[in-house]
PDB file of C-alpha atoms in Angstrom:
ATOM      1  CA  UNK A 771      23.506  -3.644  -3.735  1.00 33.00           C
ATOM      2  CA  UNK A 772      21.082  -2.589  -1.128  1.00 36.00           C
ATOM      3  CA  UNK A 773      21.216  -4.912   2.427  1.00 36.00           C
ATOM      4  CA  UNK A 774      18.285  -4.129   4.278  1.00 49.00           C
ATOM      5  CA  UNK A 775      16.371  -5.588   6.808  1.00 59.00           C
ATOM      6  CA  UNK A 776      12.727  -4.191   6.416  1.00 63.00           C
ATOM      7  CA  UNK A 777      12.728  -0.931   8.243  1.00 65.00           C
ATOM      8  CA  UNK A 778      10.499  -0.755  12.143  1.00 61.00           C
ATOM      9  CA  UNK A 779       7.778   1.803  11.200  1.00 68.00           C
ATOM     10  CA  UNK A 780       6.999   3.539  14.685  1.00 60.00           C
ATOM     11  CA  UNK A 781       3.476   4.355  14.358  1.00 70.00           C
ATOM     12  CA  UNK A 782       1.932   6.307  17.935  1.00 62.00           C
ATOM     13  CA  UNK A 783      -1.931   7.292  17.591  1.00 70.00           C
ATOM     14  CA  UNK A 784      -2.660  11.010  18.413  1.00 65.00           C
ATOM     15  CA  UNK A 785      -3.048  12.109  21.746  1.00 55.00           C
ATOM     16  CA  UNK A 786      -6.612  10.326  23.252  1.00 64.00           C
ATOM     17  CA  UNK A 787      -6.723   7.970  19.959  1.00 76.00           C
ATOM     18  CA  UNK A 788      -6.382   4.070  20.330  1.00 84.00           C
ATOM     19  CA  UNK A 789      -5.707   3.777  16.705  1.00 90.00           C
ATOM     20  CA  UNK A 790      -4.541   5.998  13.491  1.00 90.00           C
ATOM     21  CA  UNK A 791      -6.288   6.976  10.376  1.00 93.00           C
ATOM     22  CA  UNK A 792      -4.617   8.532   7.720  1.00 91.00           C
ATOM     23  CA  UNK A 793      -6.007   9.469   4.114  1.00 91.00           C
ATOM     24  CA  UNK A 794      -4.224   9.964   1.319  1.00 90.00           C
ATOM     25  CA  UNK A 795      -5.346  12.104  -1.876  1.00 83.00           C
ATOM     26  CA  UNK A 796      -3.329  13.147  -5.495  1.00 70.00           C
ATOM     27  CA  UNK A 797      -1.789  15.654  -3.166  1.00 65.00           C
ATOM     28  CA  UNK A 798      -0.160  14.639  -0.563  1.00 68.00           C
ATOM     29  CA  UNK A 799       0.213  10.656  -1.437  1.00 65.00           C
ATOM     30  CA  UNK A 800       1.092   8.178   1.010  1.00 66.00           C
ATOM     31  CA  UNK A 801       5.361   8.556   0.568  1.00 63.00           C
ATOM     32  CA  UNK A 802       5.883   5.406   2.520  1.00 66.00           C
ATOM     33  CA  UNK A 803       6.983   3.001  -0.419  1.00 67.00           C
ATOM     34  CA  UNK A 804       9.769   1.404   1.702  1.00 71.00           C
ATOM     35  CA  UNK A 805      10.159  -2.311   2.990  1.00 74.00           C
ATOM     36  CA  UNK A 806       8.531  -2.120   6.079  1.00 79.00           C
ATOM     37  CA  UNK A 807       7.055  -3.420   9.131  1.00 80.00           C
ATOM     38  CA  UNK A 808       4.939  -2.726  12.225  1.00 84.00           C
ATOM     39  CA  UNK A 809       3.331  -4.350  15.003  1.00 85.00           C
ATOM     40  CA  UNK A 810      -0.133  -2.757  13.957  1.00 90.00           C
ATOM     41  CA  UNK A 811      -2.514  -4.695  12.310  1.00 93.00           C
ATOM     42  CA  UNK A 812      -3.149  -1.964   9.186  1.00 95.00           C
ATOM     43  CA  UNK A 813      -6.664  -2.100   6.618  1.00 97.00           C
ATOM     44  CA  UNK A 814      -5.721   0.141   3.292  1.00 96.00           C
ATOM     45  CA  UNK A 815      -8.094   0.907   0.676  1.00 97.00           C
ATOM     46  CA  UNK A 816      -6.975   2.305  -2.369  1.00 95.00           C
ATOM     47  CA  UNK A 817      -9.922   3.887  -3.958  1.00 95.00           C
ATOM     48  CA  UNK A 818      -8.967   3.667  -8.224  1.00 93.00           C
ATOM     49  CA  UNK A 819      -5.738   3.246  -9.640  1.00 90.00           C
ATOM     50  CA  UNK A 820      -3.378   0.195 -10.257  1.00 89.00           C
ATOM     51  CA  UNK A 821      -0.183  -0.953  -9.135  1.00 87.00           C
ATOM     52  CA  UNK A 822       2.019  -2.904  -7.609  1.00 86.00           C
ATOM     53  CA  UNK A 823       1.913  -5.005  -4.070  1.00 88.00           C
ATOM     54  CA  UNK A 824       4.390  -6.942  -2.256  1.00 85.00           C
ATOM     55  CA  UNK A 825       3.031  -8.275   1.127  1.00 88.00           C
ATOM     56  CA  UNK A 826       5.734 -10.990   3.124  1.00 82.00           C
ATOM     57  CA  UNK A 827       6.880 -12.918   0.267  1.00 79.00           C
ATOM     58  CA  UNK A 828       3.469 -12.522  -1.997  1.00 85.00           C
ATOM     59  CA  UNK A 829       3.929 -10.056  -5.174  1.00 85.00           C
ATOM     60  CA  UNK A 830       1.383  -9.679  -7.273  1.00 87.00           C
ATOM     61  CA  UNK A 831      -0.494  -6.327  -9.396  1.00 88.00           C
ATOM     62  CA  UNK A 832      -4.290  -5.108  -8.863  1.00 91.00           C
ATOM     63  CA  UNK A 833      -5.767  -3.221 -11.033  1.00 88.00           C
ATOM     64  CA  UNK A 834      -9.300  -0.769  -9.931  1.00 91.00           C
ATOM     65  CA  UNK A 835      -8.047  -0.539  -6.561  1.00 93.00           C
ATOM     66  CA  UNK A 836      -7.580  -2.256  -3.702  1.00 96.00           C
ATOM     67  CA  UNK A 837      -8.400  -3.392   0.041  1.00 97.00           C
ATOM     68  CA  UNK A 838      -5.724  -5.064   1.729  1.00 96.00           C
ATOM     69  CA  UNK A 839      -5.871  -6.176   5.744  1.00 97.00           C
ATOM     70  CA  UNK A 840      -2.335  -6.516   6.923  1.00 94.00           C
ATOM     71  CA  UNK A 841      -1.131  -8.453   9.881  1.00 91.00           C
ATOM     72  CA  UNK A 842       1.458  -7.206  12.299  1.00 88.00           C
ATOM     73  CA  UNK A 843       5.066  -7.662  11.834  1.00 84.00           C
ATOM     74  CA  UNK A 844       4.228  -8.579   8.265  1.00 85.00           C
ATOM     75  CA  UNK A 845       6.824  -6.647   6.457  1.00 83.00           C
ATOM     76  CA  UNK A 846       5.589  -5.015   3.236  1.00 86.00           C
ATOM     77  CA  UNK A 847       6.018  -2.144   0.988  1.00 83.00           C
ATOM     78  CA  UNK A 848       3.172   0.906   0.283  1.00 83.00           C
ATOM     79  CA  UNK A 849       0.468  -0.002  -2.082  1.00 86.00           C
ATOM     80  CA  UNK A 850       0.562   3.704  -3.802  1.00 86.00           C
ATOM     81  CA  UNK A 851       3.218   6.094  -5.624  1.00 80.00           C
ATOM     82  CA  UNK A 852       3.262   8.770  -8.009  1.00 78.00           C
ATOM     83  CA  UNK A 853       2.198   6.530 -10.933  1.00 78.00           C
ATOM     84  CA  UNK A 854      -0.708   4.701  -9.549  1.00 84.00           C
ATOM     85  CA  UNK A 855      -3.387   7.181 -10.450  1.00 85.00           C
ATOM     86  CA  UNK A 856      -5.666   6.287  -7.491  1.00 90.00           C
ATOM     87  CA  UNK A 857      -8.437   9.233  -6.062  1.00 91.00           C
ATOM     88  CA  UNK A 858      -7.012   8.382  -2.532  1.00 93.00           C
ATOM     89  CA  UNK A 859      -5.671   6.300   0.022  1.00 94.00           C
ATOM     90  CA  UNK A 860      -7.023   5.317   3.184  1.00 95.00           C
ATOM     91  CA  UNK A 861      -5.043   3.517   6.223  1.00 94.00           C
ATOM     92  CA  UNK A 862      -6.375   2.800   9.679  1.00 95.00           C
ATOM     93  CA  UNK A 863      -4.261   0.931  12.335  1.00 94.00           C
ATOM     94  CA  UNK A 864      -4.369  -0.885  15.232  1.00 92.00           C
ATOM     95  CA  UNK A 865      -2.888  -2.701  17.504  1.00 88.00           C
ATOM     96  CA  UNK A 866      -4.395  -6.503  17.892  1.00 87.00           C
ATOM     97  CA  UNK A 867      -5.409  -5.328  21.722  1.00 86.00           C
ATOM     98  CA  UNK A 868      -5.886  -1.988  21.429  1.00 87.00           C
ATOM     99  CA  UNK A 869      -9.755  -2.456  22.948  1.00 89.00           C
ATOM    100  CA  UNK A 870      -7.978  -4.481  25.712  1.00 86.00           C
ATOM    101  CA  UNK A 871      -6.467  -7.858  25.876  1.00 84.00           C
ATOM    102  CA  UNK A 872     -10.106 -10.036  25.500  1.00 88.00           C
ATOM    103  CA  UNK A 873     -12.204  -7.878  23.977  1.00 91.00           C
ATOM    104  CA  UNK A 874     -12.137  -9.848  20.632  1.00 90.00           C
ATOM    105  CA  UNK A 875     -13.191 -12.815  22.520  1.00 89.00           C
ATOM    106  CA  UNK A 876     -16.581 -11.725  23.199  1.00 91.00           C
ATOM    107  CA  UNK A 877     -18.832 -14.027  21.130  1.00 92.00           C
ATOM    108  CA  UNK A 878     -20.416 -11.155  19.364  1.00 92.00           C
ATOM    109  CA  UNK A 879     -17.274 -10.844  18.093  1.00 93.00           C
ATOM    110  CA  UNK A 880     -16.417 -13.996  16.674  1.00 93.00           C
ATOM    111  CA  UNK A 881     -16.152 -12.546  12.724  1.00 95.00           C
ATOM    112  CA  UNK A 882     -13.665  -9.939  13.880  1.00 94.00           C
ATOM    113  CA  UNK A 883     -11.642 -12.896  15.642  1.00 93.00           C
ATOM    114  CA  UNK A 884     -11.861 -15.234  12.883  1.00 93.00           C
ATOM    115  CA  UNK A 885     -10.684 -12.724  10.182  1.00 94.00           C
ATOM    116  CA  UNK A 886      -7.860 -11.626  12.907  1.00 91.00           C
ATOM    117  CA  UNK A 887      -6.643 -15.024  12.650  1.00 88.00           C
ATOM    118  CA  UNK A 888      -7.121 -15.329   8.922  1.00 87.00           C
ATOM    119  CA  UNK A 889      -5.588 -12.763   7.929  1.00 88.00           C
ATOM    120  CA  UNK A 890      -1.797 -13.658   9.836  1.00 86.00           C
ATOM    121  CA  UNK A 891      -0.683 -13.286   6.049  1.00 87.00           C
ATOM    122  CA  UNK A 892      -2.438 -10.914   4.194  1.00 92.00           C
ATOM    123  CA  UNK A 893      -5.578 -10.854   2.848  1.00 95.00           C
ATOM    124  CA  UNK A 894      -6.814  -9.067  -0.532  1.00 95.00           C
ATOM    125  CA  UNK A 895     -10.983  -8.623  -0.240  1.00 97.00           C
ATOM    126  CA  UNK A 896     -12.356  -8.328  -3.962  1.00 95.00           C
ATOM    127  CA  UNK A 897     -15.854  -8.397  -6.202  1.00 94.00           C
ATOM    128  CA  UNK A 898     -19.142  -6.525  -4.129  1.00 96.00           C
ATOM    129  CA  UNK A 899     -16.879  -6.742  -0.784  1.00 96.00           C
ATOM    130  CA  UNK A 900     -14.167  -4.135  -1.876  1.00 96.00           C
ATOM    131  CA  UNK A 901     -16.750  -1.562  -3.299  1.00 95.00           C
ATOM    132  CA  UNK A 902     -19.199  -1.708   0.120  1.00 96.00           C
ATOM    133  CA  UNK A 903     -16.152  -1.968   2.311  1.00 97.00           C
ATOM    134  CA  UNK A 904     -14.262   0.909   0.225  1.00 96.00           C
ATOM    135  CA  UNK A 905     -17.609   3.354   0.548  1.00 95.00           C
ATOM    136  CA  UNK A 906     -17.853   2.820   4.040  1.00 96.00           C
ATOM    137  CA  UNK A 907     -13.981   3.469   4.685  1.00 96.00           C
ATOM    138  CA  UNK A 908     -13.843   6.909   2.649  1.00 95.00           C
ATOM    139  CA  UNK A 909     -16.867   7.902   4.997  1.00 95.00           C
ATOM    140  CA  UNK A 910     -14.687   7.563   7.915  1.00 94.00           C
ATOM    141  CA  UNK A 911     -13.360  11.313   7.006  1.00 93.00           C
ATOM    142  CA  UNK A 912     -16.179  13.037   7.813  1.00 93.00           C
ATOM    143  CA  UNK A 913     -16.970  10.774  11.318  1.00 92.00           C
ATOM    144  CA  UNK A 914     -16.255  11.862  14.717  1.00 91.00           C
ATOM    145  CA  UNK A 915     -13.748   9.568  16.837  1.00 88.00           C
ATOM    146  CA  UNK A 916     -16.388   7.479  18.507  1.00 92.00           C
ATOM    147  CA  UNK A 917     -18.077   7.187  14.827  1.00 94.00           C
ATOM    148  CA  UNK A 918     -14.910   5.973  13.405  1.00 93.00           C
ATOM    149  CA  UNK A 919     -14.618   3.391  16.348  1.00 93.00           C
ATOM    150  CA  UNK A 920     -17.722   2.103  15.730  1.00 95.00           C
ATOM    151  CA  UNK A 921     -17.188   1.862  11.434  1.00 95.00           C
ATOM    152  CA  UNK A 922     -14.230   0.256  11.694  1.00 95.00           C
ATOM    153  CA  UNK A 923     -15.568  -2.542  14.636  1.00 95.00           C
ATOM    154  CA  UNK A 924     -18.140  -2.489  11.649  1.00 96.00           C
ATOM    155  CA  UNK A 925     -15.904  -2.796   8.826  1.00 96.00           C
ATOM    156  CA  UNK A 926     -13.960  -5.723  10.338  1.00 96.00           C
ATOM    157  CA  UNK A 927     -17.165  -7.595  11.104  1.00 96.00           C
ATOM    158  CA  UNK A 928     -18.377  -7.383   7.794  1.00 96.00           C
ATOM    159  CA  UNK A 929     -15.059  -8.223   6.430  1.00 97.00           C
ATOM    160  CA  UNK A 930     -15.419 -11.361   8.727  1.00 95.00           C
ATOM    161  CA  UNK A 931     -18.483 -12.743   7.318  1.00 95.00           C
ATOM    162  CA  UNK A 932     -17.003 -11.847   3.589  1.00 96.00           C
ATOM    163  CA  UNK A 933     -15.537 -14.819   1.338  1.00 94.00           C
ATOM    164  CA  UNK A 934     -14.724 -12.453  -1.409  1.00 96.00           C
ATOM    165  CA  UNK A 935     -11.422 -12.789  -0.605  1.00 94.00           C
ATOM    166  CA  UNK A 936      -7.432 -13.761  -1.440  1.00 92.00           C
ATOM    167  CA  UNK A 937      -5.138 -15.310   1.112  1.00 90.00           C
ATOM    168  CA  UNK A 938      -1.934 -13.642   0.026  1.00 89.00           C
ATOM    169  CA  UNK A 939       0.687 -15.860   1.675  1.00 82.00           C
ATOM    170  CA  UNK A 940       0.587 -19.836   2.478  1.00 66.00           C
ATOM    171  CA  UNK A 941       0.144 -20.379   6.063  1.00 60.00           C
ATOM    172  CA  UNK A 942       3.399 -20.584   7.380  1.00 50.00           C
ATOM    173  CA  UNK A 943       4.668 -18.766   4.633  1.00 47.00           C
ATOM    174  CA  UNK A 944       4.228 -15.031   5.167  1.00 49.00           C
ATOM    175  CA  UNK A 945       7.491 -14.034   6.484  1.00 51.00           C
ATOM    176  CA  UNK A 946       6.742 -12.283   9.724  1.00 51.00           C
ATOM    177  CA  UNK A 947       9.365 -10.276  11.298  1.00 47.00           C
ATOM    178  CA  UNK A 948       9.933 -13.165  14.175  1.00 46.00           C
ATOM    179  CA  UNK A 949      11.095 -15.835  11.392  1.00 46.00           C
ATOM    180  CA  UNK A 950      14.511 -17.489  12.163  1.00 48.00           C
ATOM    181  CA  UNK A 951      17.353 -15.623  10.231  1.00 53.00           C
ATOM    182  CA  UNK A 952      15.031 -12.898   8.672  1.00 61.00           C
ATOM    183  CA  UNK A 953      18.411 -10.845   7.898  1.00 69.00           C
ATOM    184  CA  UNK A 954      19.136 -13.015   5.458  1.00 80.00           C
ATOM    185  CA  UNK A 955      15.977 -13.365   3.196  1.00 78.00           C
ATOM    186  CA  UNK A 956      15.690  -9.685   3.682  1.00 73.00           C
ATOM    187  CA  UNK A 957      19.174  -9.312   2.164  1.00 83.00           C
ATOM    188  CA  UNK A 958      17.327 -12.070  -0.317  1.00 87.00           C
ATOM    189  CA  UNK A 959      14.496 -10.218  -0.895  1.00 82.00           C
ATOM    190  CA  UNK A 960      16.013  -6.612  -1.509  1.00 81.00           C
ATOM    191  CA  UNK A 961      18.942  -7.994  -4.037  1.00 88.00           C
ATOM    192  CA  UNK A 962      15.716  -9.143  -6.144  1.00 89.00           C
ATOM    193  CA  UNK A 963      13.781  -6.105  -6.215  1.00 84.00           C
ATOM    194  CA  UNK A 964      17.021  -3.855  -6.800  1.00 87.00           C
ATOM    195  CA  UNK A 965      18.297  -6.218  -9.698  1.00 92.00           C
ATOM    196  CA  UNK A 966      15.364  -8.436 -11.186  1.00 92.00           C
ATOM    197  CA  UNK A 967      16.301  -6.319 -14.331  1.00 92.00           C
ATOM    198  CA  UNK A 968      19.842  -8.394 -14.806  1.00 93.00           C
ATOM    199  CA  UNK A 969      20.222 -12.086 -14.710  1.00 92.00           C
ATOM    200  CA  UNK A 970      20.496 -12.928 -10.995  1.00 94.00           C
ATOM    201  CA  UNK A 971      22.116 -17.042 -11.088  1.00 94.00           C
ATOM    202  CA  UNK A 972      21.840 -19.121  -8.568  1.00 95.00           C
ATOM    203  CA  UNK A 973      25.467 -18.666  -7.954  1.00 95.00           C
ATOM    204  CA  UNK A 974      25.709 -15.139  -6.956  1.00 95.00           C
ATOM    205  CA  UNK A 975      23.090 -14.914  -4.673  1.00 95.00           C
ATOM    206  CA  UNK A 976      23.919 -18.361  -2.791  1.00 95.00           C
ATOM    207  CA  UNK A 977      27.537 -15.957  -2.176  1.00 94.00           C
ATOM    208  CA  UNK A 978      25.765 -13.113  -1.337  1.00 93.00           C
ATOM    209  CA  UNK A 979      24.435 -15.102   2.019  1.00 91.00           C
ATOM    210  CA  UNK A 980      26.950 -17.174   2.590  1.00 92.00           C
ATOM    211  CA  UNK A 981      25.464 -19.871   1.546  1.00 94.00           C
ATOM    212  CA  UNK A 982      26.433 -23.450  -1.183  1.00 95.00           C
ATOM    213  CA  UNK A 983      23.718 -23.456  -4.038  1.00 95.00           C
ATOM    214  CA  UNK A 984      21.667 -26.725  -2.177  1.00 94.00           C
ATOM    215  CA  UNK A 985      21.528 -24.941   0.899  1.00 94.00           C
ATOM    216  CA  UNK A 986      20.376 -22.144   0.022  1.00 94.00           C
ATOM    217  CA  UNK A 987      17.671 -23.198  -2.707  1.00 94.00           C
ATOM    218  CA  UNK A 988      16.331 -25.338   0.304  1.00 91.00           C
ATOM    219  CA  UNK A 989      16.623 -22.560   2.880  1.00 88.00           C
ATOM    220  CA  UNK A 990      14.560 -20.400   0.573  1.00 88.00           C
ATOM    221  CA  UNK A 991      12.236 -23.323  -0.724  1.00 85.00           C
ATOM    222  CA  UNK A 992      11.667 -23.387   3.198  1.00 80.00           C
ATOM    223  CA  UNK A 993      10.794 -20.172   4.051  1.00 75.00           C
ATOM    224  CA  UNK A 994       8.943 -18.987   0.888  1.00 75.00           C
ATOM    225  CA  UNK A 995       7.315 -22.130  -0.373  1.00 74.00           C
ATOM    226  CA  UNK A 996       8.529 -21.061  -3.966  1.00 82.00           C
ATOM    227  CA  UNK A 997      11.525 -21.825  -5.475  1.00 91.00           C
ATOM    228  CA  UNK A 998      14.019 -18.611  -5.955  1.00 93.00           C
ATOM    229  CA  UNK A 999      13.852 -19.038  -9.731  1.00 92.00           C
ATOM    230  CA  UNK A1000      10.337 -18.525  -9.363  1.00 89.00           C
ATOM    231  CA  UNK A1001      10.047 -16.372  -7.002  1.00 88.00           C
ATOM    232  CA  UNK A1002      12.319 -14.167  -9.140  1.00 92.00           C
ATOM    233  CA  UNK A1003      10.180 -14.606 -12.306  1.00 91.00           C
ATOM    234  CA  UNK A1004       7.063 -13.871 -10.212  1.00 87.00           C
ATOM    235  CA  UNK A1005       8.472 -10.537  -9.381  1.00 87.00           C
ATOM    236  CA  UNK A1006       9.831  -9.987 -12.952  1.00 92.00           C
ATOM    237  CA  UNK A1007       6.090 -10.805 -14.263  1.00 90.00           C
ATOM    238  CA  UNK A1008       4.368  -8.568 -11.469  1.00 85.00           C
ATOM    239  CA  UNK A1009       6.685  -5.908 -12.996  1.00 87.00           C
ATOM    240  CA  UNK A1010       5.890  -6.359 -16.217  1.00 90.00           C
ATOM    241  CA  UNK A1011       1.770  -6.220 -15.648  1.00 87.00           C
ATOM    242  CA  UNK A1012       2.557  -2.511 -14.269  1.00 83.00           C
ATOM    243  CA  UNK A1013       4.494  -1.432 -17.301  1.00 88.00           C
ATOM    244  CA  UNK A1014       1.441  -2.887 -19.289  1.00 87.00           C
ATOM    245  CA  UNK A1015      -1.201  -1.114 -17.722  1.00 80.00           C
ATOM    246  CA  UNK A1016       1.265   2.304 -17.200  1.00 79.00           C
ATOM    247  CA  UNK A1017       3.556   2.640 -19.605  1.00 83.00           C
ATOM    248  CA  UNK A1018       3.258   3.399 -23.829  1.00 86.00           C
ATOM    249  CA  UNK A1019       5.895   0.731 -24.290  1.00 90.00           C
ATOM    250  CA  UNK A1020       6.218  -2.235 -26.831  1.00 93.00           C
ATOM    251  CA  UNK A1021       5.499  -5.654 -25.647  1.00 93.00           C
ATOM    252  CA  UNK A1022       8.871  -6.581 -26.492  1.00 94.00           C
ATOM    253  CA  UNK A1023      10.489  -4.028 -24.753  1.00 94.00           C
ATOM    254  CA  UNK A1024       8.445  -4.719 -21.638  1.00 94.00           C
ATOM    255  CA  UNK A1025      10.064  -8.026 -21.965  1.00 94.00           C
ATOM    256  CA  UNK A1026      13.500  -6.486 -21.680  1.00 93.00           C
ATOM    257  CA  UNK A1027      12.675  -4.125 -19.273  1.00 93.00           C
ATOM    258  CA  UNK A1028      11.823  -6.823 -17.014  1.00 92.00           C
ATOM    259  CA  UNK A1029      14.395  -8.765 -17.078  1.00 93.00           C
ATOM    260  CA  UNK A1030      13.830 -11.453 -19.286  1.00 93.00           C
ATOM    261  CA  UNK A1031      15.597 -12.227 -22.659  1.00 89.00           C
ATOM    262  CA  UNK A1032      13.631 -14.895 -24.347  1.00 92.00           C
ATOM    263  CA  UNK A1033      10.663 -13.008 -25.916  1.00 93.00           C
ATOM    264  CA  UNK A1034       8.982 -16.595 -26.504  1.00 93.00           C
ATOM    265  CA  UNK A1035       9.422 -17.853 -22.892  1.00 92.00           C
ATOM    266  CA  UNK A1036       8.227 -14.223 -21.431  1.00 94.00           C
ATOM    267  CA  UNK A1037       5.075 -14.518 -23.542  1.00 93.00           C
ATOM    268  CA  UNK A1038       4.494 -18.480 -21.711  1.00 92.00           C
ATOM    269  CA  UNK A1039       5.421 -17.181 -18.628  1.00 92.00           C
ATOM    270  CA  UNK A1040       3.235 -14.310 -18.730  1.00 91.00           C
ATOM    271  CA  UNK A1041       0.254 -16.678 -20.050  1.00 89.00           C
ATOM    272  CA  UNK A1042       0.776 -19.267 -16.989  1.00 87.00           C
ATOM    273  CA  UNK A1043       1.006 -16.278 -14.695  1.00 85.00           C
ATOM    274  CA  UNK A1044      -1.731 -14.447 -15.384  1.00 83.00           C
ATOM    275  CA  UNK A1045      -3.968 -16.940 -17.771  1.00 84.00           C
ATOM    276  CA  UNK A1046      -3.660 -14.237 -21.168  1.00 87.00           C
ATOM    277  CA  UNK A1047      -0.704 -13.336 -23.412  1.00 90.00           C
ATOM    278  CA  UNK A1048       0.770  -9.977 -22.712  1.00 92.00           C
ATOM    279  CA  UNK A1049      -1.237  -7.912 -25.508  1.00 91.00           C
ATOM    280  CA  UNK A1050      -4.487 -10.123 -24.362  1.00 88.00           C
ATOM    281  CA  UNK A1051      -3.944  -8.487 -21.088  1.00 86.00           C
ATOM    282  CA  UNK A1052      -3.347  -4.866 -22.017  1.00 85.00           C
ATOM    283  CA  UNK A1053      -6.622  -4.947 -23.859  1.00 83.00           C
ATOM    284  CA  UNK A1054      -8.788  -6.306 -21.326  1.00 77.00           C
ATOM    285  CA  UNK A1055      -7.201  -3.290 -19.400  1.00 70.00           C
ATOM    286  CA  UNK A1056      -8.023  -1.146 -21.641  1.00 65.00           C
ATOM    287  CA  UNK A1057     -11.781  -2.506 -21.866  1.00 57.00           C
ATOM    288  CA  UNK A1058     -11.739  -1.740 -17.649  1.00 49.00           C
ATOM    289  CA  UNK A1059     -10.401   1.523 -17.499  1.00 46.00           C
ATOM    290  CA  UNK A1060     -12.504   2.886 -20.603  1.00 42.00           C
TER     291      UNK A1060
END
């Protein structure tokens, strides 16, 4: 069993930077795939590829890449591994006052503020958005410091004025680090995404936090707005669109593989989830990536 808070990601711009840029390529791929968090507000685009994303208590797949604005103390895990297949990877972060306690109240501003507000937890941009955005985020490599300054002030103001976009988490709902008790959906949280593959009853992980079975399904009806069942079968599902997309395995044994040991209730479940039956899905995948 793995009982782990999300791990504190120290992250200190270079010497004469106010924020951090990283990019990513095939090479040397972003290795940070833990649970964690930071105080940094952090934009990633992931230029190609597919995979998995778990942002607060929001899972979900993407498929063609991705551009994902992050609030601080969000806890989350890395967008990327070994088996996404994306070109590259691109993270900038900042802190919410690292221009200086006001600056984002200047009313030329007022798109950067409003989208700094919005996105408290998580935001996925999509459609014409995520392709302008992404170009002008992989030009940021080849941009002095005062360029990139002045892209990214871009970049967020244009992502401002954008409604091409996904709330990932309910307001209230996006488990920040400050929440009351985090420890224990943490302890929650990791159980799931060590063991979604076995039956996980209500039972067991009420005793793994100490907790009856009415408590805790209201404590965690609280905090996530989703009921642990579902919550559970929402990861299980996420899980299975990756092994769709990546993997040369049956449809039945993705159903296994996942966790789930109905084949008739994975195939509803997967319909409801996503809006197509699991072979529906693979070959509109198929269609995209050809």
């Amino acid at each position: 069993m793995i009982n782990q808070k999300p791990i504190f990601e120290s992250i200190a711009p270079d010497f004469g930077h106010s924020f951090t840029y990283q990019k990513f390529d095939e090479a040397t791929n972003n290795k940070n795939n833990t649970w964690h968090y930071h105080p940094e507000i952090e934009l990633v685009y992931v230029n190609g590829g597919s995979g998995k994303r778990q942002i607060g208590s929001h899972i979900s797949y993407y498929t063609d890449g991705d551009l994902i604005l992050i609030d601080g103390n969000l806890p989350h895990c890395g967008l990327t591994d070994v088996l996404t297949k994306n070109k590259s990877e691109t993270v900038v972060q900042m802190l919410p006052n690292f221009l200086g306690d006001n600056f984002f109240n200047l009313p030329e501003l007022r798109n950067i503020k409003s989208l700094l507000d919005t996105c408290k937890g998580g935001i996925a941009f999509h459609g014409n958005t995520k392709l302008k955005i992404g170009d002008k985020i992989e030009v940021l490599e080849y941009q002095t410091d005062f360029q990139r300054l002045i892209s990214i002030l871009n970049i967020l103001n244009e992502l401002g004025k954008s409604n091409e976009y996904t709330l990932l988490n309910a307001e209230g709902f996006a488990m920040k680090t400050e929440v009351k008790d985090n420890d224990r959906i943490n302890v929650i949280f990791n159980y799931v995404k060590t063991n979604f593959r076995e039956e996980i009853t209500l039972d067991s992980i009420a005793s793994l936090v100490n907790m009856t079975v009415p408590s805790f399904c209201r404590y965690f009806k609280k905090i996530t707005n989703k009921t642990f069942i579902q919550f559970t079968n929402e990861y299980r599902l996420v899980h299975a669109s990756k092994l769709l997309a990546e993997q040369k395995m049956s449809i039945t044994e993705v159903c296994f593989e996942c966790g789930f040991n109905n084949f008739s209730h994975f195939n509803k479940s997967f319909k409801k989830f996503t809006g197509q039956n699991p072979s529906e899905y693979r070959n509109e995948l198929k269609t995209i990536v050809a």
